[in-house]
Structures are given as structure tokens and as C-alpha cells.
PDB file of C-alpha atoms in Angstrom:
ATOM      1  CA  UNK A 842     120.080  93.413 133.654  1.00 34.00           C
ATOM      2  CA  UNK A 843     118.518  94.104 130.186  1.00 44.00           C
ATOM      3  CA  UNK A 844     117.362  90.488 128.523  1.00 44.00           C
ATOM      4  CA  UNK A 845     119.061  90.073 125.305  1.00 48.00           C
ATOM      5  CA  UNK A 846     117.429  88.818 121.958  1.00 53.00           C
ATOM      6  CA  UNK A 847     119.692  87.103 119.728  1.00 55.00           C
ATOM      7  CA  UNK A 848     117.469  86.844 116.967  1.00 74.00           C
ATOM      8  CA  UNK A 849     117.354  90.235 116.749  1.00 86.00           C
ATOM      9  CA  UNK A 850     118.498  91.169 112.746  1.00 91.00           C
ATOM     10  CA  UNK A 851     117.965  94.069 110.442  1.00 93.00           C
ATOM     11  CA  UNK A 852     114.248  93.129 109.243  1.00 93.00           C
ATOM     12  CA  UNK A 853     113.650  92.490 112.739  1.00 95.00           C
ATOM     13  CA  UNK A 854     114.881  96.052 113.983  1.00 96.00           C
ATOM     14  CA  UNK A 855     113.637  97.617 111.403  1.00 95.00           C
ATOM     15  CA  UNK A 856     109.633  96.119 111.724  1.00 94.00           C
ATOM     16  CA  UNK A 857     109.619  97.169 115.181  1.00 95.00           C
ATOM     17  CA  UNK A 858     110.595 100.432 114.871  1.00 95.00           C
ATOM     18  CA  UNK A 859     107.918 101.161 111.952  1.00 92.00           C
ATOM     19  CA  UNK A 860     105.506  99.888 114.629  1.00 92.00           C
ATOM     20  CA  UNK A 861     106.670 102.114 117.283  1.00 94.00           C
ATOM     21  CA  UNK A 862     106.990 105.400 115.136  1.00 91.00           C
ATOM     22  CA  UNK A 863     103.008 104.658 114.314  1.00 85.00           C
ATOM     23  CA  UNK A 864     102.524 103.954 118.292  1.00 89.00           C
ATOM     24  CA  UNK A 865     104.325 107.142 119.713  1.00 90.00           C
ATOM     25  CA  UNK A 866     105.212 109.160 115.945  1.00 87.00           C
ATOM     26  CA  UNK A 867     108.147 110.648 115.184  1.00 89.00           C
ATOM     27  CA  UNK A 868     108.718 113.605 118.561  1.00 89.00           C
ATOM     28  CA  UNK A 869     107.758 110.274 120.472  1.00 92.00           C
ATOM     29  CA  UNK A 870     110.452 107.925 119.104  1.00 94.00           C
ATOM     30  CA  UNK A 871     113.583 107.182 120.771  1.00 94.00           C
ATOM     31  CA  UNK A 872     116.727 104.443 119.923  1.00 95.00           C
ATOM     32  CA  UNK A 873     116.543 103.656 123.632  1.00 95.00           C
ATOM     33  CA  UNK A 874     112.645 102.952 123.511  1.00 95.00           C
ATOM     34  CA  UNK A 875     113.428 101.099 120.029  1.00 95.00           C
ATOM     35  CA  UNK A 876     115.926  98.928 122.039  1.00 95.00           C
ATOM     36  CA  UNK A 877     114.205  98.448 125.080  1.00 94.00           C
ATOM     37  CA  UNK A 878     111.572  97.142 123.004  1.00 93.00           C
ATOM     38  CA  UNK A 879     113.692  94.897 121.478  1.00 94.00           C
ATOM     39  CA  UNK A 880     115.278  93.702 124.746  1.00 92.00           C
ATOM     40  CA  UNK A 881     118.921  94.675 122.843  1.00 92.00           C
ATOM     41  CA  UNK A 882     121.883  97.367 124.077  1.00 92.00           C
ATOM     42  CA  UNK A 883     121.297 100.491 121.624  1.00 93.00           C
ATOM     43  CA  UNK A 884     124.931  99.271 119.837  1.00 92.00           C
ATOM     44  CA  UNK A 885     123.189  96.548 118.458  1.00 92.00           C
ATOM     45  CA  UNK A 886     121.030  98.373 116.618  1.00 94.00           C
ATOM     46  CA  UNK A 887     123.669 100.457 115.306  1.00 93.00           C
ATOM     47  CA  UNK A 888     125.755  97.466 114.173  1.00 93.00           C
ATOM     48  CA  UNK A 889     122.746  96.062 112.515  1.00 93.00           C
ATOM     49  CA  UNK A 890     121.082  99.534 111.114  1.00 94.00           C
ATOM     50  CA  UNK A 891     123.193 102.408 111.952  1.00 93.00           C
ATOM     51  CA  UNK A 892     121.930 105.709 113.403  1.00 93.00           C
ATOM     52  CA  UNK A 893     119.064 107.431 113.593  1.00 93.00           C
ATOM     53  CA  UNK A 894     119.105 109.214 110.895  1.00 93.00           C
ATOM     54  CA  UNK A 895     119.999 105.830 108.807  1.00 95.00           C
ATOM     55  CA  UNK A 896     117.276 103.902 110.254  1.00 96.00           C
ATOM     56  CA  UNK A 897     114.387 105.995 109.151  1.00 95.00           C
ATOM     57  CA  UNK A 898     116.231 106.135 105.573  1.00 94.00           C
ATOM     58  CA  UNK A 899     115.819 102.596 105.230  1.00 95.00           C
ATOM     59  CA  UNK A 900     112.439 102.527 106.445  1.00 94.00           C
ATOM     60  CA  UNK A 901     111.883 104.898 103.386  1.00 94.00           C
ATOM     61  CA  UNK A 902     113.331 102.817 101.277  1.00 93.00           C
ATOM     62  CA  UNK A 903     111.086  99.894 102.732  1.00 92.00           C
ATOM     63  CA  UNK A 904     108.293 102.229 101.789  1.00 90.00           C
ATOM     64  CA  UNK A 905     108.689 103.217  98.483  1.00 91.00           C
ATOM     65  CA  UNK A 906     109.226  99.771  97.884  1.00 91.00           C
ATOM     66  CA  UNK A 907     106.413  99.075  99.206  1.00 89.00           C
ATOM     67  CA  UNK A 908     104.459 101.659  97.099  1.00 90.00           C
ATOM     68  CA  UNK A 909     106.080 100.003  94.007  1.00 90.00           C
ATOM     69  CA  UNK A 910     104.095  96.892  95.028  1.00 90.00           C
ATOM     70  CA  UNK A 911     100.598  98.062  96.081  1.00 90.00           C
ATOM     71  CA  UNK A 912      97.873  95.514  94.494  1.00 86.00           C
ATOM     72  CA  UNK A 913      95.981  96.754  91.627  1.00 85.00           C
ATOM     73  CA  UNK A 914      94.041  93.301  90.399  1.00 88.00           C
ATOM     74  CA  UNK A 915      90.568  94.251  88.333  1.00 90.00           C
ATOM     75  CA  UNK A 916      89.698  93.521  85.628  1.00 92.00           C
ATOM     76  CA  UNK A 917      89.709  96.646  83.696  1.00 93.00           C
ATOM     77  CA  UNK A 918      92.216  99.562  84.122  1.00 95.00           C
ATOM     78  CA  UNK A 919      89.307 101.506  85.874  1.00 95.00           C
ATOM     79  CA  UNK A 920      89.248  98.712  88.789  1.00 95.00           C
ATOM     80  CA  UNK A 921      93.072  98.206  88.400  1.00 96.00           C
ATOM     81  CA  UNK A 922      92.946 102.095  89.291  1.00 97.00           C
ATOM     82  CA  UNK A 923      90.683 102.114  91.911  1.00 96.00           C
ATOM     83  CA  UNK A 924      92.379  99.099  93.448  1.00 96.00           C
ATOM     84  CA  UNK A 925      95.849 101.052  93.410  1.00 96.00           C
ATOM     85  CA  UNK A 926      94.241 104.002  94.700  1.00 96.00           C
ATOM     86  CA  UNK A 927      92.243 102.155  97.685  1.00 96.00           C
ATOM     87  CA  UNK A 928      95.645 100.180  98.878  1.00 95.00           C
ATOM     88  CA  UNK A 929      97.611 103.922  98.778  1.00 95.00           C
ATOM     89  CA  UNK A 930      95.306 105.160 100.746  1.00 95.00           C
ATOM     90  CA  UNK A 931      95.546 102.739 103.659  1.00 93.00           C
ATOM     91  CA  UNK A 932      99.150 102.444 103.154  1.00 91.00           C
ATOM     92  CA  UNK A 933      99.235 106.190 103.902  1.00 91.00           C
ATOM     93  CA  UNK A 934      96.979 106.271 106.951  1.00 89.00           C
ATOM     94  CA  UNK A 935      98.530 103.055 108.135  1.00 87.00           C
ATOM     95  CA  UNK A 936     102.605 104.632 107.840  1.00 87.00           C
ATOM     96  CA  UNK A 937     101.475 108.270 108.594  1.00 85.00           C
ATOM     97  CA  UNK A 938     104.336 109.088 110.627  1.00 87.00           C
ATOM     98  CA  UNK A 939     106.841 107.652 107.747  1.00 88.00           C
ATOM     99  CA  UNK A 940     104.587 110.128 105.601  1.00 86.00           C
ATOM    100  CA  UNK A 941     106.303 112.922 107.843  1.00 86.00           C
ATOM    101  CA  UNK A 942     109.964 111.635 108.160  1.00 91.00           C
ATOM    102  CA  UNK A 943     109.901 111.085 104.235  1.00 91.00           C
ATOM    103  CA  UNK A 944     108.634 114.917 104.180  1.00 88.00           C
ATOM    104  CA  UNK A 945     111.183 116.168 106.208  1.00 90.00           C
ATOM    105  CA  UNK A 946     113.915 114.211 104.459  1.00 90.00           C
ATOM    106  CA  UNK A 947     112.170 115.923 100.695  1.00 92.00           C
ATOM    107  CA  UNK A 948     112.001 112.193  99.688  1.00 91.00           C
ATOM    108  CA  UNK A 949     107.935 112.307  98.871  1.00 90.00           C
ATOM    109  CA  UNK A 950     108.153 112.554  95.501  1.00 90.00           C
ATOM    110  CA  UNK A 951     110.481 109.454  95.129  1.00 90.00           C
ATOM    111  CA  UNK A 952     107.685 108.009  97.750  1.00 89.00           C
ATOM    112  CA  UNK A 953     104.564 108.599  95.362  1.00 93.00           C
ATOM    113  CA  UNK A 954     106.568 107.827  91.461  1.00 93.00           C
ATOM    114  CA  UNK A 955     106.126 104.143  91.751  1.00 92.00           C
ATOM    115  CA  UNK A 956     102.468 104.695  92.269  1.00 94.00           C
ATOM    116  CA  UNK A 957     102.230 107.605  89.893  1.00 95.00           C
ATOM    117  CA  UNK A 958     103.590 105.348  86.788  1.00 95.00           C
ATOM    118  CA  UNK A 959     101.424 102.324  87.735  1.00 95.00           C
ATOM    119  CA  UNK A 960      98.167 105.163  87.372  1.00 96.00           C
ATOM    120  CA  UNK A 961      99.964 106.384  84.027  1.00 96.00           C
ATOM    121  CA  UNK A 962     100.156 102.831  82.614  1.00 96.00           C
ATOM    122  CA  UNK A 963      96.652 102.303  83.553  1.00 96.00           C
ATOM    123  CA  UNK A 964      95.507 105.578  82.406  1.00 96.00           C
ATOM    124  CA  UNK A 965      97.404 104.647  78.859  1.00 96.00           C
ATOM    125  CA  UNK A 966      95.481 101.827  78.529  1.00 95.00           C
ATOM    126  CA  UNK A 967      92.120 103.552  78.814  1.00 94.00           C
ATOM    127  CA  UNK A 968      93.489 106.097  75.840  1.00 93.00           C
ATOM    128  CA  UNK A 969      94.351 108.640  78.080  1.00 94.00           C
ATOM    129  CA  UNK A 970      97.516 110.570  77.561  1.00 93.00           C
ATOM    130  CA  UNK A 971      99.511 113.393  77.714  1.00 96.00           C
ATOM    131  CA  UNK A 972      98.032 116.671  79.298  1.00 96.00           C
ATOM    132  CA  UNK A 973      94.848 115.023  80.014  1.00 93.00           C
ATOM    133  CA  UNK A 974      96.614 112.067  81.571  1.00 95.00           C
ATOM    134  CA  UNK A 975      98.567 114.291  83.905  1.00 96.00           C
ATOM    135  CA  UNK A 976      95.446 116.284  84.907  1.00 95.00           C
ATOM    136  CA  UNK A 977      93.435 112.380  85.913  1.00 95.00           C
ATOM    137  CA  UNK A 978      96.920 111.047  87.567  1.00 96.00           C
ATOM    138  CA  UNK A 979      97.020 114.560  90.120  1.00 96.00           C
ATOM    139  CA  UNK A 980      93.193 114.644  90.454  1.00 96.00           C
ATOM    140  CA  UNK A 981      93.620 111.065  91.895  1.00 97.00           C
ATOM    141  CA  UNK A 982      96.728 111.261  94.150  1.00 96.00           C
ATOM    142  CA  UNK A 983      95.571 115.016  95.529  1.00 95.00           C
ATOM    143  CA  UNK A 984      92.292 112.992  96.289  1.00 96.00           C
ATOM    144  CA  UNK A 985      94.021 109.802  97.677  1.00 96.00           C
ATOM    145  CA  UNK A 986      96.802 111.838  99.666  1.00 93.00           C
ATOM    146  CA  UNK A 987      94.663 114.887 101.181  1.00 92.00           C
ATOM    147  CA  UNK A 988      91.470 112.424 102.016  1.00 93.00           C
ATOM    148  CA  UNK A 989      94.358 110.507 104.178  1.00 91.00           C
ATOM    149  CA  UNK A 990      96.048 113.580 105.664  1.00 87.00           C
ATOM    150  CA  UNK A 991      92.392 114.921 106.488  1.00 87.00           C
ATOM    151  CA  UNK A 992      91.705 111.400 108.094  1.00 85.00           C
ATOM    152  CA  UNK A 993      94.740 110.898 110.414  1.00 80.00           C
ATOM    153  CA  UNK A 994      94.486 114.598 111.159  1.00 76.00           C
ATOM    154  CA  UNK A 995      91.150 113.995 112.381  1.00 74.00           C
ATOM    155  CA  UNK A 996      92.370 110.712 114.359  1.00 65.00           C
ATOM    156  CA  UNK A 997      95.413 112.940 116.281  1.00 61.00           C
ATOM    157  CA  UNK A 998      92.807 115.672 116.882  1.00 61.00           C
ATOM    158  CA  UNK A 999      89.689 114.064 117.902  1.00 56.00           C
ATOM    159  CA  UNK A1000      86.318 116.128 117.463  1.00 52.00           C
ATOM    160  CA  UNK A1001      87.700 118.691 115.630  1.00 51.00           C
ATOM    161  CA  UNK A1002      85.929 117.026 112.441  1.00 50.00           C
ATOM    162  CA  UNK A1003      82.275 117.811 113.350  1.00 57.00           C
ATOM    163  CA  UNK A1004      80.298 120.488 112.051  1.00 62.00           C
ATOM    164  CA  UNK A1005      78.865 123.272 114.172  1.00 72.00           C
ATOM    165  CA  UNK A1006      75.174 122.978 113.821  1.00 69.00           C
ATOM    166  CA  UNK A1007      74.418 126.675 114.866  1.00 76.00           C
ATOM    167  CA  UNK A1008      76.177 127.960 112.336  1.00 82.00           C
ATOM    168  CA  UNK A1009      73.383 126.795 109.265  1.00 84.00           C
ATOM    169  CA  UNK A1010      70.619 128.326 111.635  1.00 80.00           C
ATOM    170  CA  UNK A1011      67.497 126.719 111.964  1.00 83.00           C
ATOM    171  CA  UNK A1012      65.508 128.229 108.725  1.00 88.00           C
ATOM    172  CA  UNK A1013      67.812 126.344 106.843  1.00 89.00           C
ATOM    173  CA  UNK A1014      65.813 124.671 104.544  1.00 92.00           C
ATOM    174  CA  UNK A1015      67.426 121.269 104.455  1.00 92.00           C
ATOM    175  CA  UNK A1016      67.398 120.373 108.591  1.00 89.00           C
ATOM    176  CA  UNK A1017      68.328 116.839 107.938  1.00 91.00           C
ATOM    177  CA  UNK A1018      71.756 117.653 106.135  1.00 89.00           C
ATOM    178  CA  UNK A1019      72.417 119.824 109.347  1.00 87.00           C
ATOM    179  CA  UNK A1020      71.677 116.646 111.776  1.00 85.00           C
ATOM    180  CA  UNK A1021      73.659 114.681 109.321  1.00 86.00           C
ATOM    181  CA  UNK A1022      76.769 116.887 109.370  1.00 84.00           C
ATOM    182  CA  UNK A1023      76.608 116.766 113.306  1.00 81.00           C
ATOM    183  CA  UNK A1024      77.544 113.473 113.198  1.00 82.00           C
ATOM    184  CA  UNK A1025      81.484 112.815 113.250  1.00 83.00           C
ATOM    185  CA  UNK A1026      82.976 112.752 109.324  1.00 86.00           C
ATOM    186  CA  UNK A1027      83.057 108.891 108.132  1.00 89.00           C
ATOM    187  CA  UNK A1028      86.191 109.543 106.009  1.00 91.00           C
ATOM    188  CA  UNK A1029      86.274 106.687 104.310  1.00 93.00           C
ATOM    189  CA  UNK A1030      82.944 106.788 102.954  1.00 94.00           C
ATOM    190  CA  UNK A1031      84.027 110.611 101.946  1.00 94.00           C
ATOM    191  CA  UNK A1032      86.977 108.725 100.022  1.00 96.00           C
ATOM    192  CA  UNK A1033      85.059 106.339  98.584  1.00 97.00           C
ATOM    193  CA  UNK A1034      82.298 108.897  97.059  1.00 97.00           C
ATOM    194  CA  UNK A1035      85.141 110.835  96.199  1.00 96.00           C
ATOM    195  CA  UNK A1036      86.945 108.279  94.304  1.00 97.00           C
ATOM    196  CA  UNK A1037      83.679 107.285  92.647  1.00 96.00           C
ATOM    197  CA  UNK A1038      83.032 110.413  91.233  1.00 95.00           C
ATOM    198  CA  UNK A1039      86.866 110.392  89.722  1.00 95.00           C
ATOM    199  CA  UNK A1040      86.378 106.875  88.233  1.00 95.00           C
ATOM    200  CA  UNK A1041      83.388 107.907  86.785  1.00 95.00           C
ATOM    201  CA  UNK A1042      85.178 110.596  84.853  1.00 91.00           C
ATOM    202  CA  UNK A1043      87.797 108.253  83.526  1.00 92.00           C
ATOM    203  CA  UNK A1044      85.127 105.565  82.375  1.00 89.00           C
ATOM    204  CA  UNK A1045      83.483 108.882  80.776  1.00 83.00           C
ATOM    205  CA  UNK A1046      86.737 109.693  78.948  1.00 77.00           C
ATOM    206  CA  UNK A1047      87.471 106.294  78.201  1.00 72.00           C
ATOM    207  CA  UNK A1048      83.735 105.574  76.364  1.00 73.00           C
ATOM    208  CA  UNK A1049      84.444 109.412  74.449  1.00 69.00           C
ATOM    209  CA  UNK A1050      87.954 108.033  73.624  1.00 61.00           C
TER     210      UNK A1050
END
């Protein structure tokens, strides 16, 4: 007989299953794995949560709320910016799988406003605006968003992220960039170089401003 948890609630249900879709993703996931894991009959999690298709709409919701709150402490707008951009990018490869089911649901663009207007208000504050402010705020979020998708692509299909050596030849001039890039990509030092280069631009901007 299945042990049941009475202190199963909403929250509750809703935690785990955010924890199992990143365990098995989305093809993986299952309201009868959900409940076993729970130790609850499947109808409970209906009377707390409702369906499927409910529960990963609330677990959207739980996202994009939680992209309304990402820190961004610094003490300029350049750090708050690079703070902000730093915590998306973990909350991205740490909720890849929601990534999908908000894809599939065509709910990404309410996913990535909250963090859009929090770079805008920042970006105001350094004197950008307008055109120029749109071009920093997409050069940013197609840098934080691709360097995750690249990263937990790389994580799902291990050792398809290493160069093929043979390819430069050996008269290539510059051997130790060819041992280098037969070395598995460190993506987050790729983000962070990346993101450097972008803030650099900004404080640039800022100083011409």
C-alpha cells in the first residue's frame, strides 16, 4: 500500500516536481512518478494543482516570478547589470527543462520581460536609451540565453563540445591554441569573457555619454 504524506500542499507539489522535470526533463516526467515521489494517490495532486497541463503553468508562473526577483546588488548600474545577468544565467541552466515547457507553451517572452526592464532601468541610468538601449539590452540576453543553451546542450550531449585537433593541421602556426581547444569548453569562463567584453562596451558608452 502506497504511504501517504499529509503534509503534502501546493508549494510542496509543486517544488518536487520542478526537481524532477530537471532530474528526468520534460519526455521523462510523469504525474505517477511526481506522486510516487511524493508518497500521494495522483488525485491529490490534482485537488491540490490540477492537471498536467496546469501544473507546469504554474511552475511558469513560479518562474517568471522568479525572474522578476533575480539579485542585481553593485554598486554601479554596470555591476547591478552584470549581477542580473550572472543570476539569469544560472537560473536558466539550473530550470532548463522549464526553459522548454515555457517554449512550447510561447510563454518566453513573458519569461525574459521582468529581466529585460530591470537591464532597461539600469541601462537608463548609465544614459543609455532608445535605439542604442535596445541594441545593449539584446546583445546581453542573446549572450546570457545562447551561452546557457550552448552549456546545457553540451551537458545532455557530452563530448560533443571539443574541438577536432586534425582539422587546424599541424603547420598551424599557433600549436598551443590547438592543444588548448582540445580540452573540453569551460562555458562559464566563455560567459564570463563574454560578458566582460559587453560590460566593457557599456562602461565605454557610459564615459562617451
Amino acid at each position: 500500500m502506497r504511504e501517504t504524506n499529509k503534509n503534502v500542499d501546493a508549494t510542496v507539489i509543486l517544488d518536487t516536481a520542478a526537481n524532477l522535470l530537471e532530474r528526468v526533463g520534460v519526455a521523462g516526467f510523469s504525474m505517477r512518478g511526481l506522486a510516487e515521489r511524493l508518497g500521494v494517490a495522483v488525485t491529490s495532486i490534482y485537488w491540490h494543482v490540477g492537471g498536467r497541463d496546469k501544473l507546469f503553468d504554474s511552475l511558469i508562473d513560479r518562474l517568471i516570478e522568479e525572474m522578476s526577483s533575480l539579485p542585481a546588488g553593485g554598486d554601479t548600474p554596470v555591476d547591478r547589470i552584470a549581477a542580473l545577468a550572472r543570476a539569469q544565467h544560472k537560473a536558466l541552466i539550473d530550470r532548463q527543462h522549464l526553459l522548454i515547457i515555457a517554449h512550447e507553451r510561447d510563454r518566453t517572452p513573458s519569461l525574459f520581460q521582468p529581466v529585460q526592464q530591470h537591464l532597461a532601468e539600469q541601462l537608463a541610468e548609465l544614459g543609455i536609451a532608445g535605439v542604442d538601449a535596445a541594441l545593449a539590452l539584446r546583445s546581453i540576453e542573446v549572450h546570457v540565453i545562447s551561452s546557457a543553451l550552448m552549456q546545457f546542450s553540451s551537458i545532455r550531449s557530452s563530448g560533443h563540445n571539443e574541438e577536432d585537433a586534425s582539422l587546424w593541421g599541424d603547420d598551424w602556426p599557433d600549436q598551443a591554441l590547438v592543444d588548448a581547444l582540445r580540452s573540453p569548453t569551460d562555458y562559464n569562463a566563455v560567459f564570463e569573457y563574454g560578458l566582460g567584453a559587453l560590460l566593457a562596451s557599456l562602461r565605454g558608452e557610459a564615459a562617451g555619454a
